[in-house]
Coordinates of C-alpha atoms in Angstrom, one line a residue:
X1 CA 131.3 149.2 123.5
X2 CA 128.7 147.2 121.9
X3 CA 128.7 143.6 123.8
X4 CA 129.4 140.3 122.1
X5 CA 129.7 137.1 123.5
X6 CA 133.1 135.3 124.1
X7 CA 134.9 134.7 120.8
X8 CA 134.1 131.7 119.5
X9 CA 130.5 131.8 120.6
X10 CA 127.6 132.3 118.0
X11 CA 125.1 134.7 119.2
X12 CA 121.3 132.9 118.5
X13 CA 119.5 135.4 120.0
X14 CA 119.1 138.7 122.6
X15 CA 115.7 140.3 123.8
X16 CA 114.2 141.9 126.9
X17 CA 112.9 139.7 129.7
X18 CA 112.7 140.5 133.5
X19 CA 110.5 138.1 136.1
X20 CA 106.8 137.1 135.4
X21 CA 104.0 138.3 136.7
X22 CA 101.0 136.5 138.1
X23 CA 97.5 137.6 135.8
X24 CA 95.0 134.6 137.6
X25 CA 92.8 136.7 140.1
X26 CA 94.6 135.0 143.3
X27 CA 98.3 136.0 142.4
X28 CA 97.3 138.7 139.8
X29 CA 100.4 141.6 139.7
X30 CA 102.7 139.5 141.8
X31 CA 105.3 137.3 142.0
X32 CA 107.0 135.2 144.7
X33 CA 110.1 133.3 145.5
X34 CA 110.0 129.9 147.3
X35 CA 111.7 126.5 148.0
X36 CA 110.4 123.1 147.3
X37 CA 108.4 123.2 150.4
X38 CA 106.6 126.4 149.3
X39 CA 108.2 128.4 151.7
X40 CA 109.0 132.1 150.9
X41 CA 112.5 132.5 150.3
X42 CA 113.1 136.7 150.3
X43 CA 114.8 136.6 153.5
X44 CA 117.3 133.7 152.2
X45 CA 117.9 135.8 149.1
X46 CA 118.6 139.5 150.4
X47 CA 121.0 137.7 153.1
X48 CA 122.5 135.0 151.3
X49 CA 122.8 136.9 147.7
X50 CA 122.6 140.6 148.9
X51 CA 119.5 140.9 146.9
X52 CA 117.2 144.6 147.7
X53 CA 114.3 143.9 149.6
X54 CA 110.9 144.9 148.2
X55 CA 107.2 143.5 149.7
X56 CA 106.9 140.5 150.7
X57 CA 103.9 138.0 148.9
X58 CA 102.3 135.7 151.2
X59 CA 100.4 132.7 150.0
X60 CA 96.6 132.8 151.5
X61 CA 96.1 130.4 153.8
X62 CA 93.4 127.9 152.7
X63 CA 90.3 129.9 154.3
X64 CA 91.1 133.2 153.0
X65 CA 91.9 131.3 149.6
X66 CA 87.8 129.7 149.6
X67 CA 86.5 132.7 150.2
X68 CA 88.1 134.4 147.7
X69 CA 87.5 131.4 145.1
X70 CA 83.5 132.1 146.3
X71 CA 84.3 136.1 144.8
X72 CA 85.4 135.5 141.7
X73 CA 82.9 132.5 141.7
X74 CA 80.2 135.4 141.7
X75 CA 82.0 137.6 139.9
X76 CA 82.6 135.3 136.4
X77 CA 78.6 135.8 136.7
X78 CA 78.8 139.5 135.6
X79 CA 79.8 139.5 131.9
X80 CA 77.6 137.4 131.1
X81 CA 74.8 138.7 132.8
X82 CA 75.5 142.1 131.6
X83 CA 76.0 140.9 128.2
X84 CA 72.6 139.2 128.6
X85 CA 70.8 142.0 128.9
X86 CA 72.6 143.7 126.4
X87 CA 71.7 141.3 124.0
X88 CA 67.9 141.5 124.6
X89 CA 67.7 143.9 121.5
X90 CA 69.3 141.0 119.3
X91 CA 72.0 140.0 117.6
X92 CA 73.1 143.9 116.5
X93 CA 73.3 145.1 120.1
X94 CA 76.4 146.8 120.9
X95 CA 78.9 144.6 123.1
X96 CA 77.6 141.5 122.3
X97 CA 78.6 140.5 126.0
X98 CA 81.9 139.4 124.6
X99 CA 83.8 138.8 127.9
X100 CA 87.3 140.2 127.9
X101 CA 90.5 137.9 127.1
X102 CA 92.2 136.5 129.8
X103 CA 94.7 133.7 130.3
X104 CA 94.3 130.4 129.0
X105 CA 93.5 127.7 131.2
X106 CA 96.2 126.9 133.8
X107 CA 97.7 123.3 133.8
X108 CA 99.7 123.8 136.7
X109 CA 97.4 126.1 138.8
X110 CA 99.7 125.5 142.4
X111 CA 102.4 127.9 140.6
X112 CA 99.7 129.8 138.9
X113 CA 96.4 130.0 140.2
X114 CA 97.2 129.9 144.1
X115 CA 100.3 130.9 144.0
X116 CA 103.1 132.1 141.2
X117 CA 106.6 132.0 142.0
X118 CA 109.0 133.0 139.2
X119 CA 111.8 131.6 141.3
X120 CA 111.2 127.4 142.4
X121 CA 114.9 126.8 144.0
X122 CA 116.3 125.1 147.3
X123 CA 119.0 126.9 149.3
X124 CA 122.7 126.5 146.9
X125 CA 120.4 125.8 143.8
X126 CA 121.3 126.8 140.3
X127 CA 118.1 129.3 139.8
X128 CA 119.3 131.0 142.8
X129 CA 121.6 132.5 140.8
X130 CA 120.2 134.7 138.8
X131 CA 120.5 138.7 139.2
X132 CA 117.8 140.2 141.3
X133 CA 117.8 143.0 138.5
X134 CA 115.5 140.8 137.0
X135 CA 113.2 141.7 139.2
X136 CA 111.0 144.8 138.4
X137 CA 109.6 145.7 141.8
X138 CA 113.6 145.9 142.5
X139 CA 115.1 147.6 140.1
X140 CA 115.6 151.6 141.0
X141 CA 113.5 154.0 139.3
X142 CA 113.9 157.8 138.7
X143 CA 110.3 159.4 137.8
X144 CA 108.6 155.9 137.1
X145 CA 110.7 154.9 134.4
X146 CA 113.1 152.3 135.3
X147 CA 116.9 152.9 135.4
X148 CA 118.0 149.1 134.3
X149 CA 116.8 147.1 132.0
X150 CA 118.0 143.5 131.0
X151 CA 118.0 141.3 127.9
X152 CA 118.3 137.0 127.7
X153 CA 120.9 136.3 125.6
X154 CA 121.5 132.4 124.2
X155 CA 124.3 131.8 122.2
X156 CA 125.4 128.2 120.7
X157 CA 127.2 127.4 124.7
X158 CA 125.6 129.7 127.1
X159 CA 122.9 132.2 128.3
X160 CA 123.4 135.1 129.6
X161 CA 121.7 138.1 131.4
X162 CA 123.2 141.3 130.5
X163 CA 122.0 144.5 131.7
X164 CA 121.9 148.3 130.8
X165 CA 120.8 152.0 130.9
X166 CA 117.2 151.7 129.0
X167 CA 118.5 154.3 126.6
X168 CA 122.0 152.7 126.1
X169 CA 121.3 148.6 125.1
X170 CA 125.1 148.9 122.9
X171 CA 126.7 149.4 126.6
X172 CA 125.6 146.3 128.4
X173 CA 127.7 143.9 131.2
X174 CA 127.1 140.6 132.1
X175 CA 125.4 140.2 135.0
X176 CA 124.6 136.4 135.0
X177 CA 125.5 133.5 132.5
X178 CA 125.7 129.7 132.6
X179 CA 126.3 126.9 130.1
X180 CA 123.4 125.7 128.2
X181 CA 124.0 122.3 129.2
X182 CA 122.8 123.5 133.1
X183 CA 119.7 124.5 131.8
X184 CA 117.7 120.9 130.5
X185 CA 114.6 122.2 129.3
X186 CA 112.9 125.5 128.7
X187 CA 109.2 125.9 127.6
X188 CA 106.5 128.0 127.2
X189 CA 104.1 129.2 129.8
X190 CA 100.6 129.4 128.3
X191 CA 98.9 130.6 131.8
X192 CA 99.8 134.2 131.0
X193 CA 99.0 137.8 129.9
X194 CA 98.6 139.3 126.5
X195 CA 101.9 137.0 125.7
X196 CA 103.2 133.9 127.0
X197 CA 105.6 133.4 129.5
X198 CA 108.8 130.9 129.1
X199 CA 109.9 128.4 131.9
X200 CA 113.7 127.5 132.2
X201 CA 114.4 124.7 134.3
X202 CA 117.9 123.5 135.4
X203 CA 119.6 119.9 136.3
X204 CA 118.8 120.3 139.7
X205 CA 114.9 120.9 139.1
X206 CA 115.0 124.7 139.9
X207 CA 113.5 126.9 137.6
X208 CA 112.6 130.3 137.0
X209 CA 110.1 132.0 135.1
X210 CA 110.1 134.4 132.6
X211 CA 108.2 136.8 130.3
X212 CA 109.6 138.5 126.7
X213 CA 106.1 140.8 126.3
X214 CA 106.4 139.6 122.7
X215 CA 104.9 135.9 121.4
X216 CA 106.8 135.6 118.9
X217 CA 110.0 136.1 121.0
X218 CA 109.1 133.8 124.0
X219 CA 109.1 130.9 121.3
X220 CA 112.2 132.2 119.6
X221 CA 113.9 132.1 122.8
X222 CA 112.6 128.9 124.1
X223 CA 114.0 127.4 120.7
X224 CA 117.1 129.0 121.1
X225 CA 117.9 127.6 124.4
X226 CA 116.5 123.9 123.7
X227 CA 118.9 124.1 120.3
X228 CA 115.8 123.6 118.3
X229 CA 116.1 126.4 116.4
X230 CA 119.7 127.8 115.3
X231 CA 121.4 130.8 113.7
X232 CA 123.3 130.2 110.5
X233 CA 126.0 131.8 108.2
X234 CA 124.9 133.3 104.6
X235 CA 126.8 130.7 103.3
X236 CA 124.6 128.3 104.1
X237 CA 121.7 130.0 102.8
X238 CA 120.4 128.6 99.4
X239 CA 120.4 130.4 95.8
X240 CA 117.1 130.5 96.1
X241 CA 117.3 132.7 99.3
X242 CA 120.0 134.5 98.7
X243 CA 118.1 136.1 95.9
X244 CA 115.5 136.8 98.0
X245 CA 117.4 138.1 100.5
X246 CA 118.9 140.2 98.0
X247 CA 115.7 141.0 96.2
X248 CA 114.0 142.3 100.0
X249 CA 117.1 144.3 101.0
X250 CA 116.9 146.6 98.2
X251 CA 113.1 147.0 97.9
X252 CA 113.6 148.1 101.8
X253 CA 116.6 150.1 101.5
X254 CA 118.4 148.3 103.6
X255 CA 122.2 149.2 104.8
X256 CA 124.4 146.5 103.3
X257 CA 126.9 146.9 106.0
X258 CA 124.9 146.2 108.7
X259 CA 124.7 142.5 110.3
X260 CA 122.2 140.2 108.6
X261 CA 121.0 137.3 111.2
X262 CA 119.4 134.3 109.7
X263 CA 118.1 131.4 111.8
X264 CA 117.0 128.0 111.0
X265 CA 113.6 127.6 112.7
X266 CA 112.5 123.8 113.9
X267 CA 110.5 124.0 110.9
X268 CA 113.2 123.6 108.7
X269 CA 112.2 127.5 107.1
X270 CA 114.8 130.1 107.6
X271 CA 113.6 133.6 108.7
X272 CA 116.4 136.6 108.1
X273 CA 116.8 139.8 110.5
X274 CA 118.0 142.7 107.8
X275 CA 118.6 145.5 109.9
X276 CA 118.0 149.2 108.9
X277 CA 119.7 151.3 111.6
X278 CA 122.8 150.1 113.5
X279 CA 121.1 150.2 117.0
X280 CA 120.0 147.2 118.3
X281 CA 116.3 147.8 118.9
X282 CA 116.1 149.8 115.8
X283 CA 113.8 148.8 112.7
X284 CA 114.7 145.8 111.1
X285 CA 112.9 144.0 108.1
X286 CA 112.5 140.4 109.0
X287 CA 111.7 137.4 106.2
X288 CA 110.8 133.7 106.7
X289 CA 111.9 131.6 103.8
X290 CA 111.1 128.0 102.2
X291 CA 114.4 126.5 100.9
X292 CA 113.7 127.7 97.2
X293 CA 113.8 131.4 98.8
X294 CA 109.7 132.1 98.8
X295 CA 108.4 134.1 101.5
X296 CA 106.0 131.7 104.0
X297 CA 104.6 131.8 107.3
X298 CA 106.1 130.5 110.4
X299 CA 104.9 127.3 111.6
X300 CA 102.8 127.4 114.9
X301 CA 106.0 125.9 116.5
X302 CA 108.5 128.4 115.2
X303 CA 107.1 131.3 116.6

C-alpha cells in the first residue's frame, strides 16, 4: 500500500536522504557521531538504541592532525604545478591546469574540516532519535546494492523518515517522525560534495546532518521544513496557470488521473510536479510559474 501521511496532513515533499559524508581531506568518506564534548557516541547508541555496530571514526589527535595539514599543504601544490607546465605551450594547451572542483570553503571547519559528525546530540537528545537506517555503512547489503533505502518526508505538521525495499518506494513504513515545531531551523550545508548537504537542528540544539544527492532537492527540503515554501491546491492556482498547466500537460502527454503537486516557492512563483507514470520516482514534467502562468526560472533561494 502506497504510504500517505495521517489524514488531515498535507504532504509538502518526500525524497531520498541517508547520513552525510565528510569530502574535506581530514574526514573525507566518513562520518561520526558525538556529544557536545566531542566525544564519540557509537557505544551510547548500539546500547542505548540497539543501533548495528559498524567502524568506529576517531578524531586525530592534534599531532597526527598537523602533519597531515603539512600533506595536503604540499599536495594543493600539484595541480598547479602540473598545470604550469602544461601551460608552457600557451593558452591552447590541453588541461589548462584547471584544478578539479571540490567543496566550497568551510565556515564551520570543527564539524567539517577536522571532524564531521552527522549526529551532534547529548545522551536523551531529540537527534538521538533518528533510525540508524540512515546510516549507509549500516544498512545490510546483498551483492553491494543496498537492501533499504529511506526518503525525508515534511508534511504541513511533521517529518518523517520512512523506509523501503529500493525496488518497492509505494511499500514504505515509518520508521521515525516528529512535529515540525521540534525541529527550529534547518539549512543548507555548503561544505559538501557535488551537492549540498542540509542541517536540521532541534529545540534542544542537537542536530543531524543530511545529504539529498540532488541541489535542487536539499533547498526544496530545507524550505519545506522551515515552512518557507508550501504545497497548494489547484484551486488556488491562477487562470493564468491553470492554462498553462493545462497547455504543458497535453504537449507532454501527461496522465490526467495522476496527482498534480504544486508548491509555492519563497519566491512567491509556483513550480507544478505533473507526473507521467504512477510510481513515485517515475518521470514527471515539472513547471515553475509567474502568477500570470509564464514559465520562469527559480530564484537562487527556491532551489
Amino acid at each position: 500500500m502506497t504510504w500517505q501521511p495521517a489524514p488531515g496532513e498535507v504532504l509538502q515533499i518526500r525524497w531520498p536522504i541517508e547520513f552525510a559524508t565528510g569530502v574535506s581531506r581530514l574526514v573525507e568518506g566518513r562520518r561520526s557521531f558525538r556529544d557536545t564534548d566531542r566525544r564519540d557516541i557509537e557505544a551510547e547508541l548500539q546500547a542505548d538504541e540497539a543501533w548495528p555496530a559498524r567502524p568506529e571514526f576517531a578524531v586525530l589527535d592534534a599531532s597526527e592532525q598537523r602533519e597531515q595539514r603539512a600533506v595536503n599543504g604540499m599536495l594543493r601544490w600539484v595541480p598547479a604545478v602540473v598545470g604550469a607546465i602544461v601551460n608552457l605551450g600557451g593558452p591552447s594547451g590541453v588541461g589548462g591546469g584547471r584544478e578539479p572542483h571540490g567543496p566550497r570553503e568551510s565556515q564551520d571547519p570543527e564539524n567539517e574540516v577536522e571532524d564531521f559528525p552527522v549526529m551532534w546530540a547529548e545522551r536523551g537528545a531529540l537527534a538521538r532519535n533518528v533510525p540508524w537506517e540512515l546510516d549507509p555503512d549500516r544498512v545490510p547489503r546483498r551483492a553491494g546494492v543496498a537492501l533499504l533505502a529511506t526518503d525525508l518526508a515534511v508534511t504541513d505538521r511533521s517529518v518523517y523518515v520512512v523506509g523501503y525495499g529500493p525496488k518497492s518506494p509505494d511499500e514504505a513504513e515509518v520508521l521515525w517522525s516528529t512535529p515540525r515545531s521540534t525541529i527550529t531551523h534547518a539549512e543548507v550545508m555548503p561544505c559538501s560534495g557535488a551537492h549540498p548537504d542540509l542541517r536540521l537542528t532541534f529545540t534542544d540544539g542537537s542536530w543531524i546532518r543530511l545529504n539529498a544527492k540532488a541541489t535542487s532537492q536539499a533547498k526544496l527540503l530545507v524550505n519545506a521544513v522551515n515552512g518557507a515554501s508550501r504545497v497548494i491546491s489547484e484551486a488556488d492556482l491562477t487562470d493564468g496557470q491553470r492554462a498553462q498547466v493545462t497547455e504543458t500537460a497535453k504537449r507532454f502527454k501527461v496522465d490526467a488521473g495522476l496527482p498534480r503537486v504544486f508548491t509555492r516557492l519563497p519566491s512567491g512563483l509556483v513550480q507544478a510536479e505533473l507526473r507521467r507514470s504512477s510510481h513515485r520516482t517515475g518521470q514527471s514534467v515539472s513547471l515553475c510559474m509567474t502568477n500570470d502562468g509564464s514559465p520562469a526560472a527559480p530564484h537562487p533561494d527556491d532551489m
